XYZ file of C-alpha atoms in Angstrom:
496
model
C 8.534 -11.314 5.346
C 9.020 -8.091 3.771
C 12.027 -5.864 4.789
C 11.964 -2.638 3.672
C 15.362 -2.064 4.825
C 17.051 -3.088 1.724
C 15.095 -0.071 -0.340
C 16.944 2.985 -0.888
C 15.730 6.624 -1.107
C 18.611 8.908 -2.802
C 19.359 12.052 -0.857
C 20.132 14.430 -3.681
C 21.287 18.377 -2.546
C 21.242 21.139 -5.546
C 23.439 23.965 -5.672
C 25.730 26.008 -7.802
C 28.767 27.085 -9.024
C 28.674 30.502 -7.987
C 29.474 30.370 -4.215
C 33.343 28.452 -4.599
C 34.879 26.192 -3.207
C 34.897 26.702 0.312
C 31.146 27.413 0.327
C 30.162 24.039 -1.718
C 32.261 21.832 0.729
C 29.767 23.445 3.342
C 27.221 22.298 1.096
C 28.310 18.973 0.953
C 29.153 18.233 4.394
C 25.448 19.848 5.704
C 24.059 17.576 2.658
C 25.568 14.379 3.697
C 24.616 14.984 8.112
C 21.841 15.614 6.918
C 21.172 12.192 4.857
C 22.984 10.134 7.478
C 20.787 11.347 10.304
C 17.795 10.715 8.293
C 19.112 7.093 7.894
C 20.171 6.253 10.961
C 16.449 7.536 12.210
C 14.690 4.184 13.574
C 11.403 5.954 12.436
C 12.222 6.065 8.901
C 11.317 2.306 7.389
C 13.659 2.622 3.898
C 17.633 3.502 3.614
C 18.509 7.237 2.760
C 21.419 6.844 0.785
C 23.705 10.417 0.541
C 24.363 11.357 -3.280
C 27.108 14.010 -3.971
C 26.189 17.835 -4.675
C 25.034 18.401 -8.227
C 25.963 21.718 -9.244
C 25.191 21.208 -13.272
C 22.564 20.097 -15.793
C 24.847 17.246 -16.882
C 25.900 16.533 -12.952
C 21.699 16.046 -12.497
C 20.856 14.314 -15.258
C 23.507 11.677 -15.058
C 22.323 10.880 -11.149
C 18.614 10.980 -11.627
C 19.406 8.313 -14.711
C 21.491 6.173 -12.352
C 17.990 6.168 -10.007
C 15.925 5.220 -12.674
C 18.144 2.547 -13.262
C 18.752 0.873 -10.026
C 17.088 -1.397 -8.411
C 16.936 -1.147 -5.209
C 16.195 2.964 -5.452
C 12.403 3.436 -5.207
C 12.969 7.422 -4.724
C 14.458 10.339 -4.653
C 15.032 13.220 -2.165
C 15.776 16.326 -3.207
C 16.518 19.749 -1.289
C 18.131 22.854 -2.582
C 20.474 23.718 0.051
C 21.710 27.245 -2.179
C 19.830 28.888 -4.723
C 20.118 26.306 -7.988
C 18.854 27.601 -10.833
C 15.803 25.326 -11.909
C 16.726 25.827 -15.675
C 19.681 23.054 -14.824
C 16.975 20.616 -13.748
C 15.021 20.178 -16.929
C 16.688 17.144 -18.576
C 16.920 15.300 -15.414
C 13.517 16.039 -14.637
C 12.341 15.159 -18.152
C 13.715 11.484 -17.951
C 13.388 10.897 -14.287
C 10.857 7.602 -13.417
C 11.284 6.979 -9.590
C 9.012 8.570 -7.191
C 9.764 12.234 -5.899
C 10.008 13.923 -2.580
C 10.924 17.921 -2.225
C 12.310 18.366 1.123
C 11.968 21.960 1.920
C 14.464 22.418 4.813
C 17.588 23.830 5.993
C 20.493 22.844 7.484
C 20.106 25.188 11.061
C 16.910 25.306 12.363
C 17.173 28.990 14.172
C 18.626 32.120 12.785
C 21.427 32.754 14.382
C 20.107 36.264 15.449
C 23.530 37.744 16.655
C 26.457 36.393 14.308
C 24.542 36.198 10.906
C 25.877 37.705 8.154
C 25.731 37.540 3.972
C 27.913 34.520 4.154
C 25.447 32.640 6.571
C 22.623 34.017 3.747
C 24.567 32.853 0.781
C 24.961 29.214 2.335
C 21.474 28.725 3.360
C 19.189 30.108 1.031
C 16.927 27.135 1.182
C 13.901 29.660 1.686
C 14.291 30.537 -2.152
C 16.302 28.047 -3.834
C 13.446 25.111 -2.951
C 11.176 27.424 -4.451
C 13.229 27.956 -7.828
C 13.145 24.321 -8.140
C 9.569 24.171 -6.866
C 8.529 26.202 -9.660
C 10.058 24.386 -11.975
C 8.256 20.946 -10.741
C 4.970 22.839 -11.096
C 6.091 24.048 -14.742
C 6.959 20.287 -15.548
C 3.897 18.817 -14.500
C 5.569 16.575 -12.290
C 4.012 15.294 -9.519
C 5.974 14.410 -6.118
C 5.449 15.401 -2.277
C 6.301 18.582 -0.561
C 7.375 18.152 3.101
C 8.373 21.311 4.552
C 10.310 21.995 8.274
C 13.372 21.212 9.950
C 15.179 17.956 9.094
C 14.886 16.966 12.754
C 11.552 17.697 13.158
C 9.767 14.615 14.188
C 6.817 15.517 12.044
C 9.217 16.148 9.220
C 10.446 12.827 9.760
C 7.161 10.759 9.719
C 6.004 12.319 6.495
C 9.347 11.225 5.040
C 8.650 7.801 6.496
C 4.843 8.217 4.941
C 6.465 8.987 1.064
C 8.475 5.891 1.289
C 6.344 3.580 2.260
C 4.152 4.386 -0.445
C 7.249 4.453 -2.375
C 8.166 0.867 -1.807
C 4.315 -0.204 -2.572
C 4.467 1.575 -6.006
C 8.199 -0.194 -6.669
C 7.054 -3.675 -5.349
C 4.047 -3.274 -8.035
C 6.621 -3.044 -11.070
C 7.099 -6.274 -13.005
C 4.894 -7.817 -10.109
C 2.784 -11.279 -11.575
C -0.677 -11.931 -9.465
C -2.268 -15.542 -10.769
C -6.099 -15.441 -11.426
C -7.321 -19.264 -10.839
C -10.410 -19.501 -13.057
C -12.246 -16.345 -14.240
C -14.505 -13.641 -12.713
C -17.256 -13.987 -10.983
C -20.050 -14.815 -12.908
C -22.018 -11.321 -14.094
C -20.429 -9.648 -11.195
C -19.372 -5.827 -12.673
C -16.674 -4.120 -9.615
C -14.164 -6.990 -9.473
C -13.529 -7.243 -13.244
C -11.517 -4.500 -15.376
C -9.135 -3.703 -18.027
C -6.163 -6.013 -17.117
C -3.850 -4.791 -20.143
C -4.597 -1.261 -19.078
C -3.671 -2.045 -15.498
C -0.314 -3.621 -16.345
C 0.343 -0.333 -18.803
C -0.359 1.763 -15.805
C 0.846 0.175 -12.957
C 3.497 -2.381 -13.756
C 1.792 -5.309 -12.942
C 0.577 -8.518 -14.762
C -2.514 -10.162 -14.545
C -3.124 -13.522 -15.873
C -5.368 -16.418 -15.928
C -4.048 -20.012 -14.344
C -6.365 -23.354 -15.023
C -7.817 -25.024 -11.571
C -6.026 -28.092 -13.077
C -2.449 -26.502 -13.007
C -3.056 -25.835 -9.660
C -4.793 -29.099 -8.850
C -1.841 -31.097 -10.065
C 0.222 -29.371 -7.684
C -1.356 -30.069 -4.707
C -2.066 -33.321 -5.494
C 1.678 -34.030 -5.866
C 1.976 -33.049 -2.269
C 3.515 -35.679 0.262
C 2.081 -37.136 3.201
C 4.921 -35.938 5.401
C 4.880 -32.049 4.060
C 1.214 -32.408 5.219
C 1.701 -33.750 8.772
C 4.278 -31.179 9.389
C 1.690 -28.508 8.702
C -0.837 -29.520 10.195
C 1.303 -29.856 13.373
C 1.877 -26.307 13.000
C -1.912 -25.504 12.554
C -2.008 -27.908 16.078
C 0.174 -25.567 17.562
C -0.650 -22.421 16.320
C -4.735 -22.346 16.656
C -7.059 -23.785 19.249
C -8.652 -26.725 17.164
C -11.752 -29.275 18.407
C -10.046 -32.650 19.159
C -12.350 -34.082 16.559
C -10.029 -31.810 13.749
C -6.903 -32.919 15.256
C -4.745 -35.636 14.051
C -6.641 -38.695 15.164
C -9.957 -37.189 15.031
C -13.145 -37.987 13.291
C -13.123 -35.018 10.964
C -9.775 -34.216 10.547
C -9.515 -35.264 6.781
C -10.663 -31.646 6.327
C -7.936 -30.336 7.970
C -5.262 -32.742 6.306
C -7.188 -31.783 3.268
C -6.543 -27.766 3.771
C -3.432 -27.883 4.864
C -2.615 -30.322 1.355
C -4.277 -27.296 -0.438
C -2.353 -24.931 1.240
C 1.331 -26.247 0.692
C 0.618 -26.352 -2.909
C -1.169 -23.442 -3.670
C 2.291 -21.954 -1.496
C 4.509 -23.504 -4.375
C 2.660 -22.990 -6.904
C 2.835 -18.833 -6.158
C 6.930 -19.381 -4.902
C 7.777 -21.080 -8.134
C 6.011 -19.194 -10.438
C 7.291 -15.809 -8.698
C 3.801 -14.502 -7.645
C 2.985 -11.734 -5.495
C -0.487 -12.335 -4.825
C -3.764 -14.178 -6.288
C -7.042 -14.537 -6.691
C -9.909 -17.548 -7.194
C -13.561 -17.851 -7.030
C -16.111 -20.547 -5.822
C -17.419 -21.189 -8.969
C -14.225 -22.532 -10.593
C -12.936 -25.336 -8.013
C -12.677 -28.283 -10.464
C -10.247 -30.900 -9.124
C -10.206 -29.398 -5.671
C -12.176 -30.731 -2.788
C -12.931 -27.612 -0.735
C -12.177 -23.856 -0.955
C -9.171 -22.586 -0.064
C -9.982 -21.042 3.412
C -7.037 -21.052 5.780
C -4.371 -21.277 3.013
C -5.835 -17.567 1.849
C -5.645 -16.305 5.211
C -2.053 -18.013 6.047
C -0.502 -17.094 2.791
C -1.913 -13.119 3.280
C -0.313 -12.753 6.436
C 3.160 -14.385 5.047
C 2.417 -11.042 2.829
C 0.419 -11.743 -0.655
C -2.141 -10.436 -1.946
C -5.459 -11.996 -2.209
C -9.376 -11.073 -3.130
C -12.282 -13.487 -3.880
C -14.150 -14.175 -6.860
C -12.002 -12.869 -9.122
C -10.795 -9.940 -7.969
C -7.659 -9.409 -8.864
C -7.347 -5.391 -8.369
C -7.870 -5.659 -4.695
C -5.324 -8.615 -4.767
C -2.858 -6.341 -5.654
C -3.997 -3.409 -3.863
C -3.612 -5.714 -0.596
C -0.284 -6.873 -1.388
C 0.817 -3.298 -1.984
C -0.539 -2.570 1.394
C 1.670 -5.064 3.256
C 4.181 -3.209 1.654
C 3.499 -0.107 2.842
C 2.628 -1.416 6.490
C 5.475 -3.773 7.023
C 6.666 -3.413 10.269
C 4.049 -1.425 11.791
C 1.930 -3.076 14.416
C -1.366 -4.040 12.992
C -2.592 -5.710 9.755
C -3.975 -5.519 6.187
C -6.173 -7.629 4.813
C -8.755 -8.510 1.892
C -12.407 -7.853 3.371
C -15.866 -7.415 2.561
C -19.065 -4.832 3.513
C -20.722 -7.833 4.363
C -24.159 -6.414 6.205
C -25.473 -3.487 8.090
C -26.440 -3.117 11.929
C -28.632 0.122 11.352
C -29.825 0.852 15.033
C -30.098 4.299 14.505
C -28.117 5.103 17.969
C -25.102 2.650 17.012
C -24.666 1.865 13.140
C -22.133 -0.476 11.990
C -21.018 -2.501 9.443
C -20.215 -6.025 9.940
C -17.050 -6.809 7.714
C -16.086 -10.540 6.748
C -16.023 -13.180 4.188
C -16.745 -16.277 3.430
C -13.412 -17.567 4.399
C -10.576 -15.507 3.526
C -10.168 -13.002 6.663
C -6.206 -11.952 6.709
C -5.328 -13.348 10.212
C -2.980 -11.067 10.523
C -5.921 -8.901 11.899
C -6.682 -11.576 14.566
C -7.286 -10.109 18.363
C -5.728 -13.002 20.438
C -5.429 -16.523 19.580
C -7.531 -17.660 16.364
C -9.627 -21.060 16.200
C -9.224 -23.229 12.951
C -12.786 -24.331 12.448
C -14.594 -26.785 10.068
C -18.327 -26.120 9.222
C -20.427 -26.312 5.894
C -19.975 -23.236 3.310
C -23.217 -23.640 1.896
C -22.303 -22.386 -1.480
C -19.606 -23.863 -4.425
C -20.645 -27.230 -3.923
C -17.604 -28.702 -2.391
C -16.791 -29.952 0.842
C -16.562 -28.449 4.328
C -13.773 -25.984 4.144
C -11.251 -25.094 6.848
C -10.664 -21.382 7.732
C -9.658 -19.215 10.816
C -12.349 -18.065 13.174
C -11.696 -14.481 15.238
C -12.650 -11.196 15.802
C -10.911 -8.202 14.978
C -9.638 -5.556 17.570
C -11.651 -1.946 17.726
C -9.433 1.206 16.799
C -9.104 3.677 13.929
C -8.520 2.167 10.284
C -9.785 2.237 6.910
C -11.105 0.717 4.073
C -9.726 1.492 0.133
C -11.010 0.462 -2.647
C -9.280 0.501 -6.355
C -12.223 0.816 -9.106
C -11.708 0.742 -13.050
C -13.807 4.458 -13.804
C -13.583 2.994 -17.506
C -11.231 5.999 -18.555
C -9.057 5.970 -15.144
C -8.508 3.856 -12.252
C -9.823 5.533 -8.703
C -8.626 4.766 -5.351
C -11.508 5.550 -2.783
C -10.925 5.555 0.716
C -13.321 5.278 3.948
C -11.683 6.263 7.420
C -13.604 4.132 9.986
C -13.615 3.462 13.292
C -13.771 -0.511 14.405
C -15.613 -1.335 17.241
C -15.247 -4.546 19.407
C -17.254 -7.489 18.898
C -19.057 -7.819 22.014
C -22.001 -10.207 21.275
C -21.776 -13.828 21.072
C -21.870 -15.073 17.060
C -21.983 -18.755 17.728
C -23.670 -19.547 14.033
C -21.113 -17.304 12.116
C -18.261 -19.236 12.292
C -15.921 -16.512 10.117
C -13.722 -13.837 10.916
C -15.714 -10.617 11.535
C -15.091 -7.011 12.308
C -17.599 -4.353 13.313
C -16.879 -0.411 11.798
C -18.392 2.528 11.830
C -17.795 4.510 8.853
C -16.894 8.445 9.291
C -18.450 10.834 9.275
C -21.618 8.452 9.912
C -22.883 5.269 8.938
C -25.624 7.189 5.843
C -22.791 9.641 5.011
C -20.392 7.468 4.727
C -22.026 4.570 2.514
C -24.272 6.931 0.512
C -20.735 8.823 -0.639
C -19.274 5.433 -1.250
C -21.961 4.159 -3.684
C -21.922 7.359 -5.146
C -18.190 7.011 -5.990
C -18.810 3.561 -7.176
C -17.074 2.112 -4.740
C -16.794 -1.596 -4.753
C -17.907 -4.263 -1.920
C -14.120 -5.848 -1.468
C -11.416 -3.676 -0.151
C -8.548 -3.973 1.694
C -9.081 -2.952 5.624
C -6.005 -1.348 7.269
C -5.096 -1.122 10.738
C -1.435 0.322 10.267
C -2.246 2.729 7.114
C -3.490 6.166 6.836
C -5.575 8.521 4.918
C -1.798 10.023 3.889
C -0.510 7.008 3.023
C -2.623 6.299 0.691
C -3.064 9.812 -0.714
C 0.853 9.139 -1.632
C 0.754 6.200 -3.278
C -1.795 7.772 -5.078
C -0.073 10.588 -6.040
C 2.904 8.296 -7.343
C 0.378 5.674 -9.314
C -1.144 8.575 -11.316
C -4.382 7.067 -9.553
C -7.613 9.442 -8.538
C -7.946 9.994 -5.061
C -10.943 10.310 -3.433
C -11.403 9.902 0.762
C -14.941 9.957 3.207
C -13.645 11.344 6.108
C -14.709 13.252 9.076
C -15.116 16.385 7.367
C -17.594 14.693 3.994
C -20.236 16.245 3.135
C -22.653 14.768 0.678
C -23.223 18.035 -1.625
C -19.454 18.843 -1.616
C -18.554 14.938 -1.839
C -20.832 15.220 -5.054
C -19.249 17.988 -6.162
C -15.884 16.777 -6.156
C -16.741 13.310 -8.180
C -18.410 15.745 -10.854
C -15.340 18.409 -11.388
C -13.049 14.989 -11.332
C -15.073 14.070 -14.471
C -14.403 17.355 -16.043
C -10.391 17.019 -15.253
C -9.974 13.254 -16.475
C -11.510 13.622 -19.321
């Protein structure tokens, strides 16, 4: 599972010569409460790790190179707890590569109205000495994230925990290998795209595995690593007694859960963080992987269908980001539309690959025809998803930049019976409405997979957009077609 725990955030505090001695040891013992608290918070998901004062250009750029190179830093905090002239920023600034957050804070939350004096002023001139530096991000060009309020503030405190979440997704994306068994999709436009420029932007790799490599794999697969599985899928799922050991069908089970244990190695030993396949390239294998997509996505890969290896990735950096937060992410398709005009939805699934994580109660492990690749009954997980507020993003090559569009929704519960749909499912309403909100999705190109979250939000993902140099564009609450319009034609003006 992924621990985010073992990432650290640097807490770095600016300041100056000017004030002496006794003034900077103030600094640095304010500096260093001030990181410990925010570490020892159970709300924040990463480590804050204290950094001493710098007070010079060659004290900053020597600690924002020693981020850049370690490895488990995937930020940096900084807050200006006395004035620090921005001018001693610029070098550090210039070379630094790890995401940024400017905490705009202070040590004291209230003035103290009857004792304050100039020295009290001269300590805490955080009201001015974040904006010096602030100025001096702005000049730079430098994006980062501006949280601004007391240190203790429990808002404060969740937008902190917001940054480094999408912090850790941007860091688990660097040097990060997702396998591609077989090609594309046949003809199919949204799921393809520019792999090189991917891995230039993003820090990922992208590359092409034969069926056969695979294949061999899983046919290497012992007996006994099989029956040990599939007394976990016993145990785990309510099955038929016909697909349990014994039973008349349950070669397809033994046959999944064979395809699953290799297609497991195969992504462990070659160091893979997620994957992707497609029906029309299953040479050697005797069904679709069904339950070994959905098992190995909630163990925390990435996965999309037919191909499509950006939402692959863009689900696997989405576990990251909602690790330890109740609720799931998971691959997932705008399958087909309910359009009563009084209660429009959108029925979500796939053929097969449903992220169990996303399960409400106990799932079934099912066997029925596919009725499309040609192969043999597949196994997959059967449930329905849980109503509540989530969201569905989408990462689309534009041609000259990647976009990340993002639907707020609202899932509803599955209350009918779907006794000849024998997939995972998950009714939504998108906001503001169900016209709104798919006419401004087409119109931003928006693609038909996308990863559904039930842990992320709209901020969330704004961050990690921020951090990926990605375009950000959300349907909300508040979209309005005209405006929505608007906004995709003065993007084309600034990315080009």
């Amino acid at each position: 599972m992924i621990d985010l725990k073992k990432f650290q955030v640097w807490f770095i505090t600016g300041t100056q010569d000017l004030y002496g001695e006794e003034t900077l040891k103030q600094v640095a013992v304010h500096a260093q409460e001030v990181a410990e608290a925010l570490n020892k918070e159970g709300k924040i998901s990463v480590s804050v790790v204290y950094k001493p004062i710098v007070k010079t250009p060659d004290q900053i750029f020597e600690t924002l190179q020693q981020a850049n190179v370690d490895k488990d830093c995937i930020g940096v905090i900084t807050w200006m707890h006395t004035f620090s002239p921005a001018k001693m920023w610029i070098r550090g600034l210039n070379i630094l590569q790890k995401p940024l957050l400017h905490l705009h804070t202070q040590f004291n939350r209230d003035i103290p109205w009857s004792t304050i004096d100039m020295d009290f002023m001269n300590l805490n001139q955080s009201a001015h000495g974040d904006r010096e530096f602030g100025f001096m991000v702005s000049r730079m060009r430098k994006d980062r994230k501006v949280v601004v309020g007391h240190w203790q503030d429990a808002e404060v405190i969740g937008q902190i925990d917001t940054w480094a979440r999408a912090a850790a997704g941007w860091n688990d994306w660097q040097g990060a290998k997702f396998a591609r068994f077989g090609d594309n999709m046949r003809y199919v436009a949204v799921t393809d795209g520019d792999k090189v420029e991917a891995e230039m932007k993003f820090g990922f790799s992208v590359n092409t595995y034969g069926i056969g490599d695979l294949v061999a794999i899983i046919n290497n697969v012992s007996d006994e690593a099989v029956k040990a599985l599939v007394a976990e899928y016993e145990a785990t799922y309510t099955m038929a007694d016909d697909l349990k050991t014994g039973g008349v069908r349950h070669a397809s089970v033994y046959d999944a859960a064979k395809i699953e244990i290799g297609l497991r190695k195969f992504l462990v030993d070659g160091n893979f963080k997620g994957f992707s396949d497609t029906f029309e390239d299953l040479h050697g294998m005797i069904q679709l992987p069904g339950i070994a997509a959905q098992r190995l996505m909630e163990d925390g890969y990435g996965f999309a269908g037919e191909g499509d290896w950006k939402t692959a990735a863009l689900v696997r950096a989405c576990k990251v980001m909602g690790a330890g937060l109740a609720g799931g992410n998971a691959f997932m398709e705008d399958y087909t539309y309910h359009f009563d005009p009084s209660n429009s939805m959108v029925l979500g699934s796939h053929m097969l690959e449903i992220d169990s994580s996303l399960a409400k109660g106990k799932a079934s492990l099912e066997v029925h025809p596919l009725g499309i690749g040609g192969k043999a009954d597949p196994a997959r997980l059967v449930f329905n998803v849980a109503g509540g507020n989530a969201l569905n993003a989408s990462l689309i090559d534009m041609g000259n930049r990647f976009r990340l569009l993002v639907n707020e929704v609202e899932a509803v519960e599955v209350e009918n019976d779907l006794p000849n749909l024998p997939v995972a499912r998950v009714l939504w309403k998108p906001l503001p409405d169900m016209k709104t909100g798919c006419a401004a999705w087409i119109y931003a190109g928006g693609a038909h997979h996308t990863v559904y979250s039930q842990n992320l939000t709209t901020e969330h993902l704004l961050d990690f957009a921020n951090i990926a140099g990605l375009e950000y564009i959300n349907i909300g609450a508040d979209t309005k077609i005209n405006q929505f319009r608007n906004e995709l034609h003065w993007n084309e003006v600034f990315y080009k």
